[in-house]
Structures are given as structure tokens and as C-alpha cells.
Amino acid sequence: MTLKEEFRAGLDSGQDHRSLLELVHRHQTGGMTARESYFALEALWLEFGFDESEEDSPLRNELEYVMERVWYQGS
Amino acid sequence: MDGDPGEGIYRAMIEDVDGMPMLGPAAIKLGIRLNKDLVPDASALVHLPAFNPHEANGLSCAPTIQELPRFALPVLWGGINRKTVVWRIEISDLGPELIAGEDTEPGATDRHISIGPSGTIA
């Protein structure tokens, strides 16, 4: 599975940011760069329509926290 | 975009109806995400952060607009968010209970600033 697919499955199953960050780290260990992993998550974020929404949700909050971590820290 | 104001402390947040940042524990609102941005101790207290990279040091900000995460950055500034506005936070506006510190990950592409408590707070 791609990072995007696996991450989506993790979000849908209610995994928290710790598990989701581990997931990102596993893909990076497998060769994905930090920026590649960020853009995979960003694609998912756009599919959710979050670019045009002000609404919160636990899913959105976990996704955005991980995206922020990956942007600044790589994983 | 013209008129880039240069270095400071910036955060992209949704603007509320009162013209101020929308409050809330979210990446694009004004608020601390518990157990993400800050982690209380066993007594539910938070303390002055060490501002070490990879630690929970406080509210996530950046020293320039262009170092804000692309998903949070408004379209107007080259990002992809259609709801946020860039806010500049002045050190003088933080008050005595807050402190800003750089906690950039070594080797990172983008620098990071956190705003955290200046002492122990419940």
C-alpha cells in the first residue's frame, strides 16, 4: 500500500498521531523523502476538502498535526 | 506576493467574525493542542519548554511567511488554504506568561518557532 492509502486507512480506523507518525516513519525508512511523505498527506488532505473548510474533526486534527510535524521535522 | 514583511513570528489561522484569529485547538486556529503542542505533567501543569527540536514546546509558528506549512498557508501567499489568513505575532503582545523560542530541527528546510509558557502554569 502507498503511504496515502495506508494513512487513510489509519485515519479511518481512528489511529492517533503517534501511530500515524510511525507509519510515515516506516515509509521514510523504506526510501520516501520527508517532502514526498508531506505531499502524499497533502493529497489526502485535499481529497477531504479541508482547503475550503473551517470545520474541525478529530480526523482532521490528527492529519494536520502529522502534516505539520512532517513539514518541520521530517517525521 | 508583494510586500512580504520579512522576519518575525507568523502563523496562518482562520479569521473569526470579530476580526481576530478563530480560537480552538487546531493547526489553523489559535489554541494549544493538548498532548501535541504541550504535554501536561502528572499534576496537569505545563512548564517553560526547553525549545529542543522534536519536543512539545508550544504553539507552532514560523519566522517567515514562506516557512509556514503549505497546507496552512493562504493561497494569496502561495499556499493551498482558502480559509486562512497570515497573522504576525509581536513579542510585545505575548504578555509575561508566554515566551517564543526557535526549535528548528537541525538540517530542516523550514525553521520553526514555538510559543510556550514562560513558567509553570496549571
PDB file of C-alpha atoms in Angstrom:
ATOM      1  CA  MET A   1       0.000   0.000   0.000  1.00  0.00           C
ATOM      2  CA  THR A   2       1.115   3.543  -0.607  1.00  0.00           C
ATOM      3  CA  LEU A   3       1.616   5.910   2.293  1.00  0.00           C
ATOM      4  CA  LYS A   4      -1.521   7.788   1.290  1.00  0.00           C
ATOM      5  CA  GLU A   5      -3.616   4.604   1.226  1.00  0.00           C
ATOM      6  CA  GLU A   6      -2.197   3.300   4.466  1.00  0.00           C
ATOM      7  CA  PHE A   7      -2.544   6.647   6.179  1.00  0.00           C
ATOM      8  CA  ARG A   8      -6.170   6.941   5.051  1.00  0.00           C
ATOM      9  CA  ALA A   9      -6.866   3.511   6.475  1.00  0.00           C
ATOM     10  CA  GLY A  10      -5.192   4.535   9.716  1.00  0.00           C
ATOM     11  CA  LEU A  11      -7.265   7.693   9.969  1.00  0.00           C
ATOM     12  CA  ASP A  12     -10.468   5.823   9.220  1.00  0.00           C
ATOM     13  CA  SER A  13      -9.681   3.312  11.953  1.00  0.00           C
ATOM     14  CA  GLY A  14      -9.113   6.098  14.447  1.00  0.00           C
ATOM     15  CA  GLN A  15      -5.361   5.812  14.876  1.00  0.00           C
ATOM     16  CA  ASP A  16      -3.832   8.734  16.723  1.00  0.00           C
ATOM     17  CA  HIS A  17      -0.946  10.933  15.677  1.00  0.00           C
ATOM     18  CA  ARG A  18       1.656   8.710  17.337  1.00  0.00           C
ATOM     19  CA  SER A  19       0.689   5.666  15.292  1.00  0.00           C
ATOM     20  CA  LEU A  20       0.298   7.774  12.178  1.00  0.00           C
ATOM     21  CA  LEU A  21       3.755   9.300  12.594  1.00  0.00           C
ATOM     22  CA  GLU A  22       5.202   5.809  12.960  1.00  0.00           C
ATOM     23  CA  LEU A  23       3.507   4.917   9.713  1.00  0.00           C
ATOM     24  CA  VAL A  24       5.136   7.875   7.986  1.00  0.00           C
ATOM     25  CA  HIS A  25       8.481   6.941   9.502  1.00  0.00           C
ATOM     26  CA  ARG A  26       8.192   3.394   8.165  1.00  0.00           C
ATOM     27  CA  HIS A  27       7.684   4.679   4.642  1.00  0.00           C
ATOM     28  CA  GLN A  28      10.595   7.053   5.025  1.00  0.00           C
ATOM     29  CA  THR A  29      12.780   4.203   6.216  1.00  0.00           C
ATOM     30  CA  GLY A  30      11.746   2.475   3.016  1.00  0.00           C
ATOM     31  CA  GLY A  31      13.109   5.336   0.939  1.00  0.00           C
ATOM     32  CA  MET A  32      10.420   8.010   0.862  1.00  0.00           C
ATOM     33  CA  THR A  33      11.775  11.509   1.486  1.00  0.00           C
ATOM     34  CA  ALA A  34      10.231  13.819   4.049  1.00  0.00           C
ATOM     35  CA  ARG A  35       8.862  16.102   1.349  1.00  0.00           C
ATOM     36  CA  GLU A  36       7.439  13.176  -0.607  1.00  0.00           C
ATOM     37  CA  SER A  37       5.664  11.987   2.506  1.00  0.00           C
ATOM     38  CA  TYR A  38       4.364  15.503   3.193  1.00  0.00           C
ATOM     39  CA  PHE A  39       2.904  15.754  -0.318  1.00  0.00           C
ATOM     40  CA  ALA A  40       1.289  12.333  -0.025  1.00  0.00           C
ATOM     41  CA  LEU A  41      -0.504  13.564   3.090  1.00  0.00           C
ATOM     42  CA  GLU A  42      -1.349  16.849   1.440  1.00  0.00           C
ATOM     43  CA  ALA A  43      -3.038  14.989  -1.423  1.00  0.00           C
ATOM     44  CA  LEU A  44      -5.174  13.187   1.131  1.00  0.00           C
ATOM     45  CA  TRP A  45      -5.934  16.487   2.887  1.00  0.00           C
ATOM     46  CA  LEU A  46      -7.143  17.965  -0.404  1.00  0.00           C
ATOM     47  CA  GLU A  47      -9.322  14.916  -1.102  1.00  0.00           C
ATOM     48  CA  PHE A  48     -11.058  15.592   2.191  1.00  0.00           C
ATOM     49  CA  GLY A  49     -11.748  19.147   1.020  1.00  0.00           C
ATOM     50  CA  PHE A  50     -10.029  20.678   4.016  1.00  0.00           C
ATOM     51  CA  ASP A  51      -8.618  23.509   1.910  1.00  0.00           C
ATOM     52  CA  GLU A  52     -12.082  25.045   1.771  1.00  0.00           C
ATOM     53  CA  SER A  53     -13.406  24.073   5.187  1.00  0.00           C
ATOM     54  CA  GLU A  54     -13.234  25.648   8.626  1.00  0.00           C
ATOM     55  CA  GLU A  55     -14.759  22.636  10.360  1.00  0.00           C
ATOM     56  CA  ASP A  56     -12.785  20.671  12.916  1.00  0.00           C
ATOM     57  CA  SER A  57     -12.854  16.967  13.409  1.00  0.00           C
ATOM     58  CA  PRO A  58     -10.643  14.507  15.280  1.00  0.00           C
ATOM     59  CA  LEU A  59      -9.579  13.044  11.925  1.00  0.00           C
ATOM     60  CA  ARG A  60      -8.650  16.447  10.547  1.00  0.00           C
ATOM     61  CA  ASN A  61      -6.774  17.406  13.685  1.00  0.00           C
ATOM     62  CA  GLU A  62      -4.681  14.245  13.656  1.00  0.00           C
ATOM     63  CA  LEU A  63      -3.915  14.586   9.936  1.00  0.00           C
ATOM     64  CA  GLU A  64      -2.920  18.245  10.196  1.00  0.00           C
ATOM     65  CA  TYR A  65      -0.740  17.666  13.241  1.00  0.00           C
ATOM     66  CA  VAL A  66       1.168  14.940  11.410  1.00  0.00           C
ATOM     67  CA  MET A  67       1.453  17.130   8.315  1.00  0.00           C
ATOM     68  CA  GLU A  68       2.870  19.931  10.419  1.00  0.00           C
ATOM     69  CA  ARG A  69       5.376  17.593  12.069  1.00  0.00           C
ATOM     70  CA  VAL A  70       6.482  16.187   8.737  1.00  0.00           C
ATOM     71  CA  TRP A  71       6.798  19.690   7.241  1.00  0.00           C
ATOM     72  CA  TYR A  72       9.077  20.932  10.012  1.00  0.00           C
ATOM     73  CA  GLN A  73      10.722  17.818  11.395  1.00  0.00           C
ATOM     74  CA  GLY A  74      10.527  15.264   8.629  1.00  0.00           C
ATOM     75  CA  SER A  75       8.671  12.708  10.724  1.00  0.00           C
TER      76      SER A  75
ATOM     77  CA  MET B   1       3.224  38.202  -3.130  1.00  0.00           C
ATOM     78  CA  ASP B   2       4.487  41.781  -2.886  1.00  0.00           C
ATOM     79  CA  GLY B   3       5.055  43.357   0.456  1.00  0.00           C
ATOM     80  CA  ASP B   4       6.490  40.354   2.279  1.00  0.00           C
ATOM     81  CA  PRO B   5       7.134  41.780   5.762  1.00  0.00           C
ATOM     82  CA  GLY B   6      10.289  39.748   6.402  1.00  0.00           C
ATOM     83  CA  GLU B   7      11.289  38.007   9.632  1.00  0.00           C
ATOM     84  CA  GLY B   8       9.032  37.874  12.652  1.00  0.00           C
ATOM     85  CA  ILE B   9       6.666  35.331  14.181  1.00  0.00           C
ATOM     86  CA  TYR B  10       3.916  34.140  11.877  1.00  0.00           C
ATOM     87  CA  ARG B  11       1.036  31.729  12.000  1.00  0.00           C
ATOM     88  CA  ALA B  12      -1.701  31.051   9.458  1.00  0.00           C
ATOM     89  CA  MET B  13      -5.139  30.982  11.064  1.00  0.00           C
ATOM     90  CA  ILE B  14      -8.783  31.374  10.154  1.00  0.00           C
ATOM     91  CA  GLU B  15     -10.162  34.846  10.845  1.00  0.00           C
ATOM     92  CA  ASP B  16     -13.226  34.914  13.074  1.00  0.00           C
ATOM     93  CA  VAL B  17     -16.175  37.298  12.702  1.00  0.00           C
ATOM     94  CA  ASP B  18     -14.616  39.723  15.171  1.00  0.00           C
ATOM     95  CA  GLY B  19     -11.535  40.136  13.005  1.00  0.00           C
ATOM     96  CA  MET B  20      -9.369  38.117  15.383  1.00  0.00           C
ATOM     97  CA  PRO B  21      -7.961  34.617  14.903  1.00  0.00           C
ATOM     98  CA  MET B  22     -10.529  31.890  15.438  1.00  0.00           C
ATOM     99  CA  LEU B  23      -9.940  30.166  18.760  1.00  0.00           C
ATOM    100  CA  GLY B  24      -9.560  26.425  19.027  1.00  0.00           C
ATOM    101  CA  PRO B  25      -7.109  23.540  19.418  1.00  0.00           C
ATOM    102  CA  ALA B  26      -6.321  23.116  15.741  1.00  0.00           C
ATOM    103  CA  ALA B  27      -3.440  23.674  13.334  1.00  0.00           C
ATOM    104  CA  ILE B  28      -5.122  26.709  11.778  1.00  0.00           C
ATOM    105  CA  LYS B  29      -6.794  28.199  14.826  1.00  0.00           C
ATOM    106  CA  LEU B  30      -5.446  29.954  17.891  1.00  0.00           C
ATOM    107  CA  GLY B  31      -5.069  27.419  20.627  1.00  0.00           C
ATOM    108  CA  ILE B  32      -2.892  24.755  22.147  1.00  0.00           C
ATOM    109  CA  ARG B  33      -3.463  21.141  21.174  1.00  0.00           C
ATOM    110  CA  LEU B  34      -3.179  19.218  24.400  1.00  0.00           C
ATOM    111  CA  ASN B  35      -0.659  16.377  24.311  1.00  0.00           C
ATOM    112  CA  LYS B  36       0.574  17.616  20.967  1.00  0.00           C
ATOM    113  CA  ASP B  37       1.775  21.222  21.351  1.00  0.00           C
ATOM    114  CA  LEU B  38       2.225  20.965  25.104  1.00  0.00           C
ATOM    115  CA  VAL B  39       2.139  17.917  27.359  1.00  0.00           C
ATOM    116  CA  PRO B  40       0.983  18.486  30.951  1.00  0.00           C
ATOM    117  CA  ASP B  41       2.785  16.651  33.733  1.00  0.00           C
ATOM    118  CA  ALA B  42       1.113  14.288  36.171  1.00  0.00           C
ATOM    119  CA  SER B  43      -0.160  17.281  38.108  1.00  0.00           C
ATOM    120  CA  ALA B  44      -1.728  18.816  34.996  1.00  0.00           C
ATOM    121  CA  LEU B  45       0.915  21.534  34.900  1.00  0.00           C
ATOM    122  CA  VAL B  46       2.886  22.780  31.913  1.00  0.00           C
ATOM    123  CA  HIS B  47       6.345  24.274  32.251  1.00  0.00           C
ATOM    124  CA  LEU B  48       8.791  26.525  30.444  1.00  0.00           C
ATOM    125  CA  PRO B  49       9.840  24.460  27.412  1.00  0.00           C
ATOM    126  CA  ALA B  50      13.462  23.736  26.595  1.00  0.00           C
ATOM    127  CA  PHE B  51      12.772  24.535  22.930  1.00  0.00           C
ATOM    128  CA  ASN B  52      14.542  21.382  21.848  1.00  0.00           C
ATOM    129  CA  PRO B  53      13.621  20.196  18.361  1.00  0.00           C
ATOM    130  CA  HIS B  54      11.117  17.338  18.198  1.00  0.00           C
ATOM    131  CA  GLU B  55       9.600  18.251  21.566  1.00  0.00           C
ATOM    132  CA  ALA B  56       6.242  19.736  22.501  1.00  0.00           C
ATOM    133  CA  ASN B  57       7.295  23.364  23.020  1.00  0.00           C
ATOM    134  CA  GLY B  58       4.042  25.211  22.335  1.00  0.00           C
ATOM    135  CA  LEU B  59       2.053  26.929  19.596  1.00  0.00           C
ATOM    136  CA  SER B  60       3.538  26.274  16.174  1.00  0.00           C
ATOM    137  CA  CYS B  61       4.763  29.345  14.263  1.00  0.00           C
ATOM    138  CA  ALA B  62       7.410  30.256  11.715  1.00  0.00           C
ATOM    139  CA  PRO B  63       9.923  33.135  11.408  1.00  0.00           C
ATOM    140  CA  THR B  64       8.834  33.981   7.854  1.00  0.00           C
ATOM    141  CA  ILE B  65       5.566  33.610   6.000  1.00  0.00           C
ATOM    142  CA  GLN B  66       7.145  31.335   3.416  1.00  0.00           C
ATOM    143  CA  GLU B  67       8.215  28.838   6.072  1.00  0.00           C
ATOM    144  CA  LEU B  68       4.641  28.164   7.156  1.00  0.00           C
ATOM    145  CA  PRO B  69       3.338  24.722   6.124  1.00  0.00           C
ATOM    146  CA  ARG B  70       1.868  24.730   2.646  1.00  0.00           C
ATOM    147  CA  PHE B  71      -1.489  23.337   3.796  1.00  0.00           C
ATOM    148  CA  ALA B  72      -1.935  26.168   6.289  1.00  0.00           C
ATOM    149  CA  LEU B  73      -0.597  28.970   4.100  1.00  0.00           C
ATOM    150  CA  PRO B  74      -3.244  31.043   2.300  1.00  0.00           C
ATOM    151  CA  VAL B  75      -3.490  30.807  -1.480  1.00  0.00           C
ATOM    152  CA  LEU B  76      -2.690  34.523  -1.546  1.00  0.00           C
ATOM    153  CA  TRP B  77       0.766  33.739  -0.154  1.00  0.00           C
ATOM    154  CA  GLY B  78       1.463  30.746  -2.384  1.00  0.00           C
ATOM    155  CA  GLY B  79      -0.136  28.093  -0.202  1.00  0.00           C
ATOM    156  CA  ILE B  80      -3.247  25.993  -0.727  1.00  0.00           C
ATOM    157  CA  ASN B  81      -5.546  27.070   2.070  1.00  0.00           C
ATOM    158  CA  ARG B  82      -8.614  29.071   1.046  1.00  0.00           C
ATOM    159  CA  LYS B  83      -9.729  29.897   4.575  1.00  0.00           C
ATOM    160  CA  THR B  84      -6.662  31.112   6.461  1.00  0.00           C
ATOM    161  CA  VAL B  85      -5.031  34.484   6.879  1.00  0.00           C
ATOM    162  CA  VAL B  86      -1.427  35.068   7.889  1.00  0.00           C
ATOM    163  CA  TRP B  87      -1.014  36.659  11.291  1.00  0.00           C
ATOM    164  CA  ARG B  88       2.113  38.323  12.587  1.00  0.00           C
ATOM    165  CA  ILE B  89       2.610  37.955  16.335  1.00  0.00           C
ATOM    166  CA  GLU B  90       4.642  40.660  18.046  1.00  0.00           C
ATOM    167  CA  ILE B  91       6.787  39.629  21.012  1.00  0.00           C
ATOM    168  CA  SER B  92       5.412  42.644  22.876  1.00  0.00           C
ATOM    169  CA  ASP B  93       1.885  41.221  22.522  1.00  0.00           C
ATOM    170  CA  LEU B  94       2.693  37.903  24.164  1.00  0.00           C
ATOM    171  CA  GLY B  95       2.494  39.114  27.744  1.00  0.00           C
ATOM    172  CA  PRO B  96       4.601  37.933  30.683  1.00  0.00           C
ATOM    173  CA  GLU B  97       3.196  34.379  30.737  1.00  0.00           C
ATOM    174  CA  LEU B  98       4.311  33.459  27.226  1.00  0.00           C
ATOM    175  CA  ILE B  99       7.672  33.109  25.539  1.00  0.00           C
ATOM    176  CA  ALA B 100       8.727  32.415  21.960  1.00  0.00           C
ATOM    177  CA  GLY B 101      11.703  30.281  21.055  1.00  0.00           C
ATOM    178  CA  GLU B 102      13.177  28.751  17.924  1.00  0.00           C
ATOM    179  CA  ASP B 103      13.161  24.956  17.919  1.00  0.00           C
ATOM    180  CA  THR B 104      14.120  24.201  14.340  1.00  0.00           C
ATOM    181  CA  GLU B 105      15.099  20.624  13.587  1.00  0.00           C
ATOM    182  CA  PRO B 106      18.809  20.521  12.583  1.00  0.00           C
ATOM    183  CA  GLY B 107      19.105  20.313   8.818  1.00  0.00           C
ATOM    184  CA  ALA B 108      15.441  21.207   8.287  1.00  0.00           C
ATOM    185  CA  THR B 109      14.315  23.070   5.196  1.00  0.00           C
ATOM    186  CA  ASP B 110      11.989  25.341   7.167  1.00  0.00           C
ATOM    187  CA  ARG B 111      12.626  26.973  10.501  1.00  0.00           C
ATOM    188  CA  HIS B 112      10.142  26.713  13.351  1.00  0.00           C
ATOM    189  CA  ILE B 113       9.217  28.839  16.345  1.00  0.00           C
ATOM    190  CA  SER B 114       7.110  27.709  19.279  1.00  0.00           C
ATOM    191  CA  ILE B 115       5.246  29.948  21.707  1.00  0.00           C
ATOM    192  CA  GLY B 116       5.033  28.337  25.114  1.00  0.00           C
ATOM    193  CA  PRO B 117       4.587  29.181  28.797  1.00  0.00           C
ATOM    194  CA  SER B 118       7.301  31.332  30.401  1.00  0.00           C
ATOM    195  CA  GLY B 119       6.900  29.435  33.657  1.00  0.00           C
ATOM    196  CA  THR B 120       4.773  26.814  35.309  1.00  0.00           C
ATOM    197  CA  ILE B 121       1.069  27.122  34.537  1.00  0.00           C
ATOM    198  CA  ALA B 122      -1.889  24.993  35.536  1.00  0.00           C
TER     199      ALA B 122
END
